[in-house]
Amino acid sequence: MSEPYPAAAEPVTFASDEERRAALNFFNAAFRAEESGIHQAHELAHVVASWDPELAEVLRLYGDEEGWHRSLLTEFLGELGGQVQPMGRVTRTFYRIYARAKRLDTIVLTNLMFETIGSTTYRLALGNVSQPAARRMLTILTRDEAFHVPLNVHFLRRVLARDPGARPRLRRLYWLLFSSLVLLPLASRPKAFAFDRIERHTLMRAYALELGRLFAREHDLDLAPPSLLLRLFGISPAELRPGSGPSPTSVEAAERAIDRADVVV
Ligand SMILES: [Fe+2]
Ligand SMILES: [Fe+2]
């Protein structure tokens, strides 16, 4: 997907300067996520090329799509009257550790979990934000990131098939990332709340729920979420079990999102 971005018809304005600055923080965080996504996807494409050229091509396109998002966000930050800011301490630490990851399974699982909290945040923000230009941006991001989640589940399955011994380590990583990522709203809320209006507890619970749901239908992956943390947020096993319709992490879900123009956000 690399269509040009329709520039805002009128200047992007907010009710207060506080809201505008919070929007800048919000979309700066999104920018960093895209940037890390491009890097990791292209890195994976490079490694995978030797054993599956077609999968490598998918990974390359996936990275390119994150690149398209990055350029949209760069433009949009300008429309907001700001620019790309240096990363904060928490963000910097996260991405620095992640950039050091070398194992395929580690990169794919981390990517998958980042995509999940990203799409959860965009979707919740879309429910609260009324500024039209910001909504347009959020709609594109929500639509595409929701496609990246099943894509990464597919990558993970392919990587695990080649290295079944990686499972115990992956389970530990899943729990470690799970507990770290549900704490992220503690750092993000003071910065972005004035824009996205998502309460701290709401966002923490949503992260726990969506990260917990990730593998609820993918039994073959055998990755169960930390039940103590789920209980802490009042999430029951029944809530993890998806309702009717295809699982949002399935190949079916990805196929339904192939033509992005048909996706209803
Ligand atoms: Fe993206
Ligand atoms: Fe993505």
Short mmCIF file of C-alpha atoms and ligand atoms in Angstrom, two decimals:
data_model
loop_
_atom_site.label_atom_id
_atom_site.label_comp_id
_atom_site.label_asym_id
_atom_site.label_seq_id
_atom_site.Cartn_x
_atom_site.Cartn_y
_atom_site.Cartn_z
CA MET A 1 0.00 0.00 0.00
CA SER A 2 1.67 3.21 -1.02
CA GLU A 3 -1.05 5.55 -2.18
CA PRO A 4 -0.38 9.24 -1.61
CA TYR A 5 -1.87 10.66 1.54
CA PRO A 6 -4.72 13.15 1.02
CA ALA A 7 -3.48 16.34 2.67
CA ALA A 8 -5.85 17.98 5.17
CA ALA A 9 -8.28 20.34 3.45
CA GLU A 10 -8.01 22.91 6.24
CA PRO A 11 -5.36 23.56 8.91
CA VAL A 12 -5.40 21.00 11.73
CA THR A 13 -6.69 22.76 14.84
CA PHE A 14 -7.38 21.57 18.38
CA ALA A 15 -9.49 22.89 21.25
CA SER A 16 -6.40 23.66 23.32
CA ASP A 17 -2.65 23.77 22.98
CA GLU A 18 -2.45 21.01 25.59
CA GLU A 19 -4.45 18.74 23.28
CA ARG A 20 -2.26 19.61 20.30
CA ARG A 21 0.91 18.81 22.25
CA ALA A 22 -0.59 15.52 23.45
CA ALA A 23 -1.45 14.69 19.81
CA LEU A 24 2.18 15.36 18.89
CA ASN A 25 3.28 12.95 21.63
CA PHE A 26 0.78 10.34 20.49
CA PHE A 27 1.84 10.43 16.84
CA ASN A 28 5.52 10.63 17.75
CA ALA A 29 5.13 7.33 19.62
CA ALA A 30 3.40 5.93 16.53
CA PHE A 31 6.29 7.17 14.38
CA ARG A 32 8.81 5.27 16.52
CA ALA A 33 6.76 2.09 16.34
CA GLU A 34 6.67 2.31 12.53
CA GLU A 35 10.37 2.99 12.34
CA SER A 36 11.20 -0.05 14.46
CA GLY A 37 8.71 -2.12 12.40
CA ILE A 38 10.44 -1.31 9.09
CA HIS A 39 13.84 -2.17 10.45
CA GLN A 40 12.80 -5.51 11.94
CA ALA A 41 10.66 -6.60 8.97
CA HIS A 42 13.46 -5.95 6.49
CA GLU A 43 15.93 -7.70 8.76
CA LEU A 44 13.64 -10.75 8.88
CA ALA A 45 13.16 -10.65 5.10
CA HIS A 46 16.90 -10.81 4.70
CA VAL A 47 17.24 -13.90 6.92
CA VAL A 48 14.18 -15.72 5.56
CA ALA A 49 15.21 -15.19 1.90
CA SER A 50 17.56 -18.19 2.07
CA TRP A 51 14.82 -20.70 2.94
CA ASP A 52 11.60 -19.14 1.66
CA PRO A 53 11.84 -16.40 -0.98
CA GLU A 54 8.06 -15.90 -1.09
CA LEU A 55 7.78 -15.38 2.66
CA ALA A 56 10.76 -13.03 2.41
CA GLU A 57 8.87 -11.01 -0.19
CA VAL A 58 5.85 -10.74 2.13
CA LEU A 59 8.14 -9.53 4.91
CA ARG A 60 9.71 -6.98 2.61
CA LEU A 61 6.29 -5.63 1.58
CA TYR A 62 5.20 -5.59 5.21
CA GLY A 63 8.26 -3.50 6.08
CA ASP A 64 7.53 -1.21 3.14
CA GLU A 65 4.01 -0.67 4.42
CA GLU A 66 5.43 0.40 7.79
CA GLY A 67 7.68 2.72 5.78
CA TRP A 68 4.61 4.20 4.13
CA HIS A 69 3.09 4.74 7.59
CA ARG A 70 6.27 6.43 8.73
CA SER A 71 6.16 8.87 5.84
CA LEU A 72 2.46 9.58 6.47
CA LEU A 73 3.24 10.28 10.11
CA THR A 74 6.21 12.51 9.29
CA GLU A 75 3.93 14.59 7.08
CA PHE A 76 1.15 14.60 9.64
CA LEU A 77 3.44 15.73 12.49
CA GLY A 78 4.25 18.73 10.29
CA GLU A 79 0.55 19.43 9.79
CA LEU A 80 0.17 19.36 13.58
CA GLY A 81 2.78 22.10 13.78
CA GLY A 82 5.49 19.80 15.18
CA GLN A 83 8.09 17.33 14.09
CA VAL A 84 9.76 14.05 15.06
CA GLN A 85 10.99 14.41 18.64
CA PRO A 86 13.82 12.54 20.35
CA MET A 87 12.58 9.43 22.18
CA GLY A 88 11.78 9.49 25.89
CA ARG A 89 13.62 7.26 28.35
CA VAL A 90 11.13 4.39 28.51
CA THR A 91 10.63 4.27 24.73
CA ARG A 92 14.35 4.43 24.08
CA THR A 93 15.04 1.53 26.44
CA PHE A 94 12.32 -0.60 24.84
CA TYR A 95 13.51 -0.11 21.28
CA ARG A 96 17.17 -0.43 22.18
CA ILE A 97 16.63 -3.85 23.72
CA TYR A 98 14.41 -4.88 20.82
CA ALA A 99 16.92 -3.75 18.19
CA ARG A 100 19.47 -6.08 19.77
CA ALA A 101 17.26 -9.13 19.31
CA LYS A 102 18.82 -11.53 16.84
CA ARG A 103 16.73 -14.69 17.00
CA LEU A 104 13.93 -14.92 14.45
CA ASP A 105 11.35 -16.17 16.96
CA THR A 106 12.20 -13.40 19.43
CA ILE A 107 11.83 -10.71 16.78
CA VAL A 108 8.56 -12.11 15.43
CA LEU A 109 6.89 -12.57 18.84
CA THR A 110 8.00 -9.10 20.00
CA ASN A 111 6.77 -7.58 16.76
CA LEU A 112 3.45 -9.36 17.11
CA MET A 113 2.97 -8.05 20.64
CA PHE A 114 3.97 -4.50 19.65
CA GLU A 115 1.52 -4.64 16.72
CA THR A 116 -1.19 -5.81 19.10
CA ILE A 117 -0.81 -2.97 21.58
CA GLY A 118 -0.41 -0.53 18.68
CA SER A 119 -3.64 -1.54 16.99
CA THR A 120 -5.42 -1.60 20.38
CA THR A 121 -4.32 1.95 21.13
CA TYR A 122 -5.30 3.23 17.67
CA ARG A 123 -8.69 1.57 17.87
CA LEU A 124 -9.47 2.97 21.33
CA ALA A 125 -8.23 6.42 20.32
CA LEU A 126 -10.48 6.31 17.27
CA GLY A 127 -13.42 5.88 19.62
CA ASN A 128 -12.58 9.13 21.46
CA VAL A 129 -10.93 11.49 19.00
CA SER A 130 -13.13 13.80 16.92
CA GLN A 131 -10.52 15.94 15.13
CA PRO A 132 -11.12 14.95 11.45
CA ALA A 133 -7.49 14.89 10.23
CA ALA A 134 -6.39 12.88 13.27
CA ARG A 135 -9.27 10.48 12.71
CA ARG A 136 -8.23 9.94 9.10
CA MET A 137 -4.69 9.12 10.18
CA LEU A 138 -5.93 6.79 12.94
CA THR A 139 -8.26 5.00 10.54
CA ILE A 140 -5.42 4.13 8.14
CA LEU A 141 -3.21 2.96 10.99
CA THR A 142 -5.96 0.91 12.68
CA ARG A 143 -6.88 -0.77 9.40
CA ASP A 144 -3.33 -1.76 8.47
CA GLU A 145 -2.06 -2.71 11.92
CA ALA A 146 -5.02 -5.05 12.37
CA PHE A 147 -3.75 -6.84 9.25
CA HIS A 148 -0.21 -6.99 10.61
CA VAL A 149 -1.35 -8.95 13.68
CA PRO A 150 -2.49 -12.11 11.79
CA LEU A 151 0.47 -11.71 9.47
CA ASN A 152 2.86 -11.96 12.41
CA VAL A 153 0.99 -14.97 13.82
CA HIS A 154 1.63 -16.63 10.47
CA PHE A 155 5.34 -15.68 10.60
CA LEU A 156 5.57 -17.05 14.14
CA ARG A 157 4.04 -20.35 13.10
CA ARG A 158 6.48 -20.67 10.19
CA VAL A 159 9.48 -19.85 12.38
CA LEU A 160 8.36 -22.30 15.09
CA ALA A 161 7.89 -25.07 12.52
CA ARG A 162 11.56 -24.74 11.69
CA ASP A 163 12.68 -24.62 15.29
CA PRO A 164 10.22 -26.39 17.65
CA GLY A 165 12.79 -26.23 20.46
CA ALA A 166 12.28 -22.48 20.70
CA ARG A 167 8.90 -22.87 22.41
CA PRO A 168 9.95 -22.80 26.10
CA ARG A 169 12.02 -19.68 25.52
CA LEU A 170 9.17 -18.07 23.62
CA ARG A 171 6.78 -18.78 26.46
CA ARG A 172 9.10 -16.99 28.88
CA LEU A 173 9.42 -14.06 26.48
CA TYR A 174 5.65 -13.89 26.05
CA TRP A 175 5.18 -13.58 29.82
CA LEU A 176 7.99 -11.08 30.21
CA LEU A 177 6.72 -8.83 27.42
CA PHE A 178 3.15 -9.27 28.59
CA SER A 179 3.98 -7.93 32.05
CA SER A 180 6.09 -5.08 30.69
CA LEU A 181 3.68 -3.95 27.99
CA VAL A 182 0.63 -3.75 30.27
CA LEU A 183 2.62 -1.24 32.33
CA LEU A 184 3.34 1.02 29.35
CA PRO A 185 0.22 3.17 29.90
CA LEU A 186 1.83 4.38 33.15
CA ALA A 187 4.38 6.15 30.95
CA SER A 188 2.15 7.06 28.01
CA ARG A 189 -0.95 8.42 29.78
CA PRO A 190 0.57 11.64 31.17
CA LYS A 191 1.87 12.41 27.67
CA ALA A 192 -1.02 11.51 25.40
CA PHE A 193 -4.19 11.54 27.50
CA ALA A 194 -5.21 15.10 26.59
CA PHE A 195 -5.44 13.89 22.98
CA ASP A 196 -6.70 10.30 23.04
CA ARG A 197 -8.71 10.49 26.33
CA ILE A 198 -8.04 6.84 27.11
CA GLU A 199 -7.94 6.30 30.87
CA ARG A 200 -4.91 4.55 32.32
CA HIS A 201 -6.81 1.57 33.68
CA THR A 202 -8.85 1.19 30.48
CA LEU A 203 -5.71 1.03 28.37
CA MET A 204 -3.86 -1.34 30.72
CA ARG A 205 -6.83 -3.69 30.79
CA ALA A 206 -7.24 -3.51 27.01
CA TYR A 207 -3.57 -4.40 26.51
CA ALA A 208 -3.89 -7.34 28.91
CA LEU A 209 -7.07 -8.52 27.19
CA GLU A 210 -5.76 -8.30 23.63
CA LEU A 211 -2.34 -9.75 24.46
CA GLY A 212 -4.13 -12.52 26.36
CA ARG A 213 -6.44 -13.19 23.42
CA LEU A 214 -3.59 -13.39 20.93
CA PHE A 215 -3.17 -17.15 21.13
CA ALA A 216 -6.54 -18.09 22.58
CA ARG A 217 -7.53 -19.81 19.31
CA GLU A 218 -4.08 -20.75 18.12
CA HIS A 219 -3.82 -23.85 20.28
CA ASP A 220 -0.98 -25.32 18.27
CA LEU A 221 1.26 -22.44 19.35
CA ASP A 222 0.69 -23.46 22.96
CA LEU A 223 1.29 -19.99 24.46
CA ALA A 224 -0.96 -19.39 27.46
CA PRO A 225 -1.07 -15.90 29.00
CA PRO A 226 -0.08 -15.22 32.65
CA SER A 227 -3.31 -15.99 34.49
CA LEU A 228 -2.42 -14.02 37.61
CA LEU A 229 -2.10 -10.80 35.62
CA LEU A 230 -5.36 -11.48 33.83
CA ARG A 231 -7.12 -12.00 37.16
CA LEU A 232 -5.61 -8.75 38.40
CA PHE A 233 -7.44 -6.93 35.62
CA GLY A 234 -10.61 -8.92 36.20
CA ILE A 235 -10.31 -10.76 32.89
CA SER A 236 -11.97 -14.18 32.94
CA PRO A 237 -10.99 -17.11 30.71
CA ALA A 238 -14.41 -16.74 29.05
CA GLU A 239 -13.51 -13.21 27.97
CA LEU A 240 -10.42 -14.51 26.22
CA ARG A 241 -12.43 -16.96 24.19
CA PRO A 242 -13.39 -15.19 21.01
CA GLY A 243 -17.03 -14.90 19.97
CA SER A 244 -18.36 -16.08 16.64
CA GLY A 245 -16.64 -15.20 13.39
CA PRO A 246 -13.07 -15.84 12.34
CA SER A 247 -10.32 -15.27 14.86
CA PRO A 248 -8.68 -11.84 14.35
CA THR A 249 -5.32 -13.63 14.32
CA SER A 250 -6.23 -16.17 11.64
CA VAL A 251 -5.16 -16.40 8.02
CA GLU A 252 -8.85 -15.97 7.24
CA ALA A 253 -8.83 -12.58 8.96
CA ALA A 254 -5.74 -11.56 7.02
CA GLU A 255 -7.32 -12.67 3.74
CA ARG A 256 -10.39 -10.59 4.43
CA ALA A 257 -8.14 -7.54 4.79
CA ILE A 258 -6.26 -8.04 1.51
CA ASP A 259 -8.17 -5.30 -0.27
CA ARG A 260 -7.77 -2.51 2.24
CA ALA A 261 -10.41 -0.41 0.53
CA ASP A 262 -13.00 -3.00 1.66
CA VAL A 263 -11.97 -3.03 5.31
CA VAL A 264 -14.44 -1.42 7.68
CA VAL A 265 -12.68 0.14 10.67
FE FE B 1 2.39 0.56 10.75
FE FE B 2 2.38 -2.73 11.77
#
